[in-house]
Coordinates of C-alpha atoms in Angstrom, one line a residue:
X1 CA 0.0 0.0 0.0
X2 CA 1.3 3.6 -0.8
X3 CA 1.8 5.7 2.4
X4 CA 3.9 8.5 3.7
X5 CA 3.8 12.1 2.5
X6 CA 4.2 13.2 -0.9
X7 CA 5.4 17.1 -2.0
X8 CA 3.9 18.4 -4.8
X9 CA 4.2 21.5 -6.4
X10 CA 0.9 22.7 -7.6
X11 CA 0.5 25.0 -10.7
X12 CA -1.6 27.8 -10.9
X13 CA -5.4 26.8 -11.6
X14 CA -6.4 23.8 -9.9
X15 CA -7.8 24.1 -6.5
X16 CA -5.9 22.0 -3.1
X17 CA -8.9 19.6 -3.6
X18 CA -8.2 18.9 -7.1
X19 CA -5.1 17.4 -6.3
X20 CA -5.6 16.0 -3.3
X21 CA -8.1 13.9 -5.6
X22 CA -6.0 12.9 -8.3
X23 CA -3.5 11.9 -5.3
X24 CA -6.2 9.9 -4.5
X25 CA -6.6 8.3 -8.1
X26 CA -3.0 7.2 -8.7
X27 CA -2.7 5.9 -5.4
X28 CA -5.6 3.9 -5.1
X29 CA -6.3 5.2 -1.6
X30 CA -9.2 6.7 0.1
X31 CA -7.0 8.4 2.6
X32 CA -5.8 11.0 1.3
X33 CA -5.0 15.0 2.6
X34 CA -3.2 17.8 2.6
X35 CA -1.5 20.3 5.3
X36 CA -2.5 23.7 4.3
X37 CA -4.6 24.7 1.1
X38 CA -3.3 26.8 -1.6
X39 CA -6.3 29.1 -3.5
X40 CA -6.2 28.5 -7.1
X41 CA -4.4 31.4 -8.1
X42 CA -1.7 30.1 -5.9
X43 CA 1.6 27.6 -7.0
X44 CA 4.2 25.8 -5.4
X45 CA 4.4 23.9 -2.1
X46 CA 1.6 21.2 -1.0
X47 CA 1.9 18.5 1.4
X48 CA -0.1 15.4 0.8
X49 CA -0.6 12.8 3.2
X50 CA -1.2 8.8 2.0
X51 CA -3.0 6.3 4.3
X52 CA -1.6 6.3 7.8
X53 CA 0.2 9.4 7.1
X54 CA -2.6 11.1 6.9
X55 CA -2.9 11.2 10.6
X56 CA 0.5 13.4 11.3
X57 CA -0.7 16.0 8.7
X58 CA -1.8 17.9 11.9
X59 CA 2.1 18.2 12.7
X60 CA 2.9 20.0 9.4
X61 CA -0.3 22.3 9.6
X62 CA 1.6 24.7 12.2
X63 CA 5.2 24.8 10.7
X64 CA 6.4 28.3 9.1
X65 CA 6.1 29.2 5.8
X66 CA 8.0 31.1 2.6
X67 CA 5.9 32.6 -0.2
X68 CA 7.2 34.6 -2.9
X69 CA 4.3 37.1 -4.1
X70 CA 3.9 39.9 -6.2
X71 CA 1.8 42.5 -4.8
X72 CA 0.0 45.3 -7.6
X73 CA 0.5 48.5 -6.2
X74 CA -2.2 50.6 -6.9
X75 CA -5.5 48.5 -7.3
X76 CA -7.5 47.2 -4.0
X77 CA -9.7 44.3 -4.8
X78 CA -12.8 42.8 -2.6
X79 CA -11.0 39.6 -2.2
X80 CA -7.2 41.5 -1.6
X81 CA -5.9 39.3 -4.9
X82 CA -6.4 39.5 -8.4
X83 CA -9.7 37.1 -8.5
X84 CA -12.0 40.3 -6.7
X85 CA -13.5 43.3 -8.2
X86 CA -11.7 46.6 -8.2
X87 CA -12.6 48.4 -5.2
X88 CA -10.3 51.6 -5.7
X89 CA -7.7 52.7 -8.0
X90 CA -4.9 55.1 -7.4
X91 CA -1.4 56.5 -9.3
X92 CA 1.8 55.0 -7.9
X93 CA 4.4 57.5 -7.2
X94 CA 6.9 55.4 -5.3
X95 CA 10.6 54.5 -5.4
X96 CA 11.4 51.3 -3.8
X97 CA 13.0 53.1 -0.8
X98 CA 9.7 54.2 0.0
X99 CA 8.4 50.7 -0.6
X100 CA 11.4 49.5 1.2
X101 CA 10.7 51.5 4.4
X102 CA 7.1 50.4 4.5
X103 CA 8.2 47.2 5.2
X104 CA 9.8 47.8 8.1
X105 CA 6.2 48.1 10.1
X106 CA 4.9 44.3 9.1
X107 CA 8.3 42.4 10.1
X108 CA 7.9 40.8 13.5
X109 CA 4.6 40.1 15.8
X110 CA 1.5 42.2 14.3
X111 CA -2.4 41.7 14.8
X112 CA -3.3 40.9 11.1
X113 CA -7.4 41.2 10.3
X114 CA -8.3 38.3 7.6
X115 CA -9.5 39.7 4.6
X116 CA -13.8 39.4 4.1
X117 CA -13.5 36.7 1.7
X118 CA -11.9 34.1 3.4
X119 CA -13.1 30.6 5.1
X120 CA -12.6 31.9 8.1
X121 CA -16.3 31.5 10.2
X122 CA -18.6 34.0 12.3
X123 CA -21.8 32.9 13.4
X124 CA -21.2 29.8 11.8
X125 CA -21.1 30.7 8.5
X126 CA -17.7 31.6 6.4
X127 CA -17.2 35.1 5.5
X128 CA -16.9 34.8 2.0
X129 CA -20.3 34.4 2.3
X130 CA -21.4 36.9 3.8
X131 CA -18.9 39.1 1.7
X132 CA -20.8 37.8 -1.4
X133 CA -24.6 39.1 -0.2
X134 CA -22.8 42.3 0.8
X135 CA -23.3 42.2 4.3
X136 CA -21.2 45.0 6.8
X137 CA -18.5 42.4 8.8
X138 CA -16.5 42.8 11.3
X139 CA -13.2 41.3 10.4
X140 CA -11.3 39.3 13.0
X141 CA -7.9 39.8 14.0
X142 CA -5.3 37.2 14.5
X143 CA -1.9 37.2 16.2
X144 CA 0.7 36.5 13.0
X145 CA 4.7 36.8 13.3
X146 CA 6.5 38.0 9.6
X147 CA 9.9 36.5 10.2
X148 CA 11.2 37.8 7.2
X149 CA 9.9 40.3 4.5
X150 CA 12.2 41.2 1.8
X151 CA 11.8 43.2 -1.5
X152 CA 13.0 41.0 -4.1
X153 CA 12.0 43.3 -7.3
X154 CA 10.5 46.8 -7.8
X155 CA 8.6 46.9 -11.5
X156 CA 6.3 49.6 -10.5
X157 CA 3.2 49.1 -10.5
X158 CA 4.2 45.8 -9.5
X159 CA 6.8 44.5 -6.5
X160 CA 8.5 41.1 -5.6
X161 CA 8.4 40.2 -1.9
X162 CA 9.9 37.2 -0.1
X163 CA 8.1 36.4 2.7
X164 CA 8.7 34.2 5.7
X165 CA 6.0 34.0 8.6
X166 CA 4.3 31.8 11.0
X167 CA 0.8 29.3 10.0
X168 CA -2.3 31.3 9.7
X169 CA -0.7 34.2 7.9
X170 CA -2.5 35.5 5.1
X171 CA -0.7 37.1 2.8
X172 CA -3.6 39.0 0.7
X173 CA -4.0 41.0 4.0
X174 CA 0.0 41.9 3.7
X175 CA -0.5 43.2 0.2
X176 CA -3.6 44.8 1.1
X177 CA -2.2 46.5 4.1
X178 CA 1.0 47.3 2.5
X179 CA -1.0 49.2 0.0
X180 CA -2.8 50.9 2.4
X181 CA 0.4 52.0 4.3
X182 CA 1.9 53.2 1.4
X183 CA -1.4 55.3 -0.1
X184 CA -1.9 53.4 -3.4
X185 CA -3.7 50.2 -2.3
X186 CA -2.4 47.5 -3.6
X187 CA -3.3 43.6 -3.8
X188 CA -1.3 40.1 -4.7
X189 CA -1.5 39.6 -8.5
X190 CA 0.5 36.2 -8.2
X191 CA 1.7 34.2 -5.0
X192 CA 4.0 31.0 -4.9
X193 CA 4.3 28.4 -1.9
X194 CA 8.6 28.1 -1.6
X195 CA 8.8 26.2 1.7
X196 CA 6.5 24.5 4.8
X197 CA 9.5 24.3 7.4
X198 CA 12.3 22.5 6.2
X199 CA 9.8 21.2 3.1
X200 CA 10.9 23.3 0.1
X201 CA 9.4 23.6 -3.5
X202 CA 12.5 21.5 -5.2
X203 CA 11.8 18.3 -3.4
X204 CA 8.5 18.1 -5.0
X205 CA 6.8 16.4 -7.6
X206 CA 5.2 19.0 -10.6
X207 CA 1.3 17.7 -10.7
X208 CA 1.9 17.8 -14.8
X209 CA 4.5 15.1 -14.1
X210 CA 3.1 12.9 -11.5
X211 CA 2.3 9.4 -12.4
X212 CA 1.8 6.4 -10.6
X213 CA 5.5 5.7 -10.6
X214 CA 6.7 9.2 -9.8
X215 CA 4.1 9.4 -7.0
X216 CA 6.3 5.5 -5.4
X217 CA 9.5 7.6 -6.4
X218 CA 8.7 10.6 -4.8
X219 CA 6.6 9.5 -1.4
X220 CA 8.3 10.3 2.3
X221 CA 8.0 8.2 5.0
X222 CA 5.4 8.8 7.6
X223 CA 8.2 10.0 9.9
X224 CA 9.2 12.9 7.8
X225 CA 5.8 14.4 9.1
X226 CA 7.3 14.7 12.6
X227 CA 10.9 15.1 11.7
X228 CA 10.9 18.4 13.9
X229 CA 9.4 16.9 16.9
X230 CA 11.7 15.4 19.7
X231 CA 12.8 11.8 19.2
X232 CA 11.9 8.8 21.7
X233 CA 13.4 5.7 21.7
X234 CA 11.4 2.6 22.9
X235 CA 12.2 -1.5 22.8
X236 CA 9.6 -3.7 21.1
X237 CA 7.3 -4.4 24.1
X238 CA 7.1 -0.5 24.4
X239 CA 6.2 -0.1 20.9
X240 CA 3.4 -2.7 20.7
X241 CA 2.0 -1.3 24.2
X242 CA 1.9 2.6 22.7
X243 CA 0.5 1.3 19.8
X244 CA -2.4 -0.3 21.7
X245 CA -2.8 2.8 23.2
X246 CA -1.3 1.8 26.5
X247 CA 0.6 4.0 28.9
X248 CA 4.3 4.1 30.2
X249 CA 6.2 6.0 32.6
X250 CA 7.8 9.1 30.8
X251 CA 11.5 8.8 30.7
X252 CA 13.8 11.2 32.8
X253 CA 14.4 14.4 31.9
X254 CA 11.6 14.2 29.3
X255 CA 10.1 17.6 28.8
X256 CA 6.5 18.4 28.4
X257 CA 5.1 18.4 25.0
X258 CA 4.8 16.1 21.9
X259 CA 7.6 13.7 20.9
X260 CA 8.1 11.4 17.9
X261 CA 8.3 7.7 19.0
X262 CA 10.8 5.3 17.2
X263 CA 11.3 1.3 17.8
X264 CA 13.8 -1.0 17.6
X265 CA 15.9 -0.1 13.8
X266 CA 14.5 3.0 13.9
X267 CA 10.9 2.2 13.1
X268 CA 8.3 5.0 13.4
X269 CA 5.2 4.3 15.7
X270 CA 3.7 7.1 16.4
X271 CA 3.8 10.5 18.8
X272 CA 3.2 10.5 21.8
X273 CA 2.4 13.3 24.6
X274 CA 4.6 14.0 28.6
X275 CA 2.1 14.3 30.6
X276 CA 3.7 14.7 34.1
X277 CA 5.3 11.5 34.4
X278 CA 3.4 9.9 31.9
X279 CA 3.7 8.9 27.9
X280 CA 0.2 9.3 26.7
X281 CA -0.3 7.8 23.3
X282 CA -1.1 10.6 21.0
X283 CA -1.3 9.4 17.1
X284 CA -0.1 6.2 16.7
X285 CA 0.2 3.7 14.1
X286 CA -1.8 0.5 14.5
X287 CA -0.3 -2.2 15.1
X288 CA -0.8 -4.1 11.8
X289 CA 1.1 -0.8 10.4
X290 CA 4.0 -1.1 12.2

């Protein structure tokens, strides 16, 4: 059976679905997902889970990412990209020292407000819904960290930013922000996925070439889903217990948190959670998986 992860890199056009399907095709497998969607307009980096796999996307969801986006200056949309209607135009009388300089205020912690059309619920129902039947909203705000934010190209009306920042980040908002900082509006024309932690864009599999063979060629491990969490040893008996869903005594010295359990020749069973003096068996594989 195919299992483990598989890095694609997704073209502009089809939607995270879309591929997750045809994953799903190739590999004759039911269980299939991915760790963080990218909108149509968006390419590069998505993470696929196969079978078991599947059940340690949750441990990529919250890893950093890198975009590289292009952000048209002097245009706001009603979605903050190119898909939305014009909302406002402006002239753009900038250098990129001025641009630059702007940046300055979005690198670090900020409260970033998700843009109206986005999946993002009040009341139980999305926003882009209620964006659509032109109801007033009241955007939330979200605690976001920009790591990194650098001007790769200034081709005004249009720049190049590079953009490293924490899960939940959306970069529309930057663009839109940005804009608004800067007195021209603004909103991303194009956006590319370059990296999911230490996952980058040139590991992956182009969807135009993947096959069934490519998919075998190309497919991670399970492990590689939790390669960033700490590492627990066990013996055999220890394994098979977790994997039941048993408890042990934590080792010493183990800290709180989440750590990635391996057997005997470095065999992969699961994570498990320090509670106190306790391992309590988080996501593990079954037994007939191990």
């Amino acid at each position: 059976m195919n299992a483990g992860l598989l890095l694609i890199d997704k073209p502009i056009g089809p939607t995270s679905h879309d591929v997750v399907a045809r994953v799903r095709r190739l590999a004759g497998l039911r269980r299939v997902g991915h760790a963080g969607t990218l909108d149509p307009l968006a390419s590069g980096l998505l993470l696929v889970g196969l079978g078991p796999a599947t059940r340690f996307l949750e441990y990529l969801v919250g890893l950093d990412k890198t975009y590289e986006t292009t952000v048209r200056l002097g245009v706001s949309t009603t979605t903050y990209d190119a898909e939305g209607e014009p909302t406002a135009a402006r002239p753009v009388a900038l250098d990129a020292g001025q641009v630059a300089a702007a940046l300055d205020a979005f690198r670090g912690p900020l409260r970033q407000r998700v843009p109206p059309h986005s999946a993002v619920k009040r009341d139980g129902r999305p926003l882009y819904e209620r964006a659509r039947r032109g109801e007033a909203l009241d955007l939330p705000e979200r605690a976001v960290v920009i790591y990194a934010l650098e001007l790769l190209a200034f081709a005004p009306p249009e720049v190049t930013l590079r953009v490293v920042c924490s899960s939940g980040t959306y970069i529309r908002s930057l663009a839109h922000d940005l804009g608004a900082a800067l007195g021209c509006g603004g909103h991303v024309s194009a956006l590319r996925r370059t990296a999911v932690g230490a996952f980058t864009v040139a590991q992956a599999v182009s969807l135009s070439a993947l096959t069934e063979q490519t998919l075998a060629s190309h497919l991670l491990p399970s492990k590689a889903a939790v390669a960033h969490l700490p590492r627990l040893e066990v013996d055999e008996g220890e394994a098979m217990r977790l994997s039941l869903g048993q408890r042990l005594a934590a080792p010493a010295g183990a800290l709180p948190g989440e750590m990635a359990v391996f057997g005997p020749e470095g065999r992969f069973v699961g994570v498990v959670a320090v509670d106190g003096d306790v391992l309590r068996p988080r996501k593990m594989l079954a037994a007939i998986d191990l």
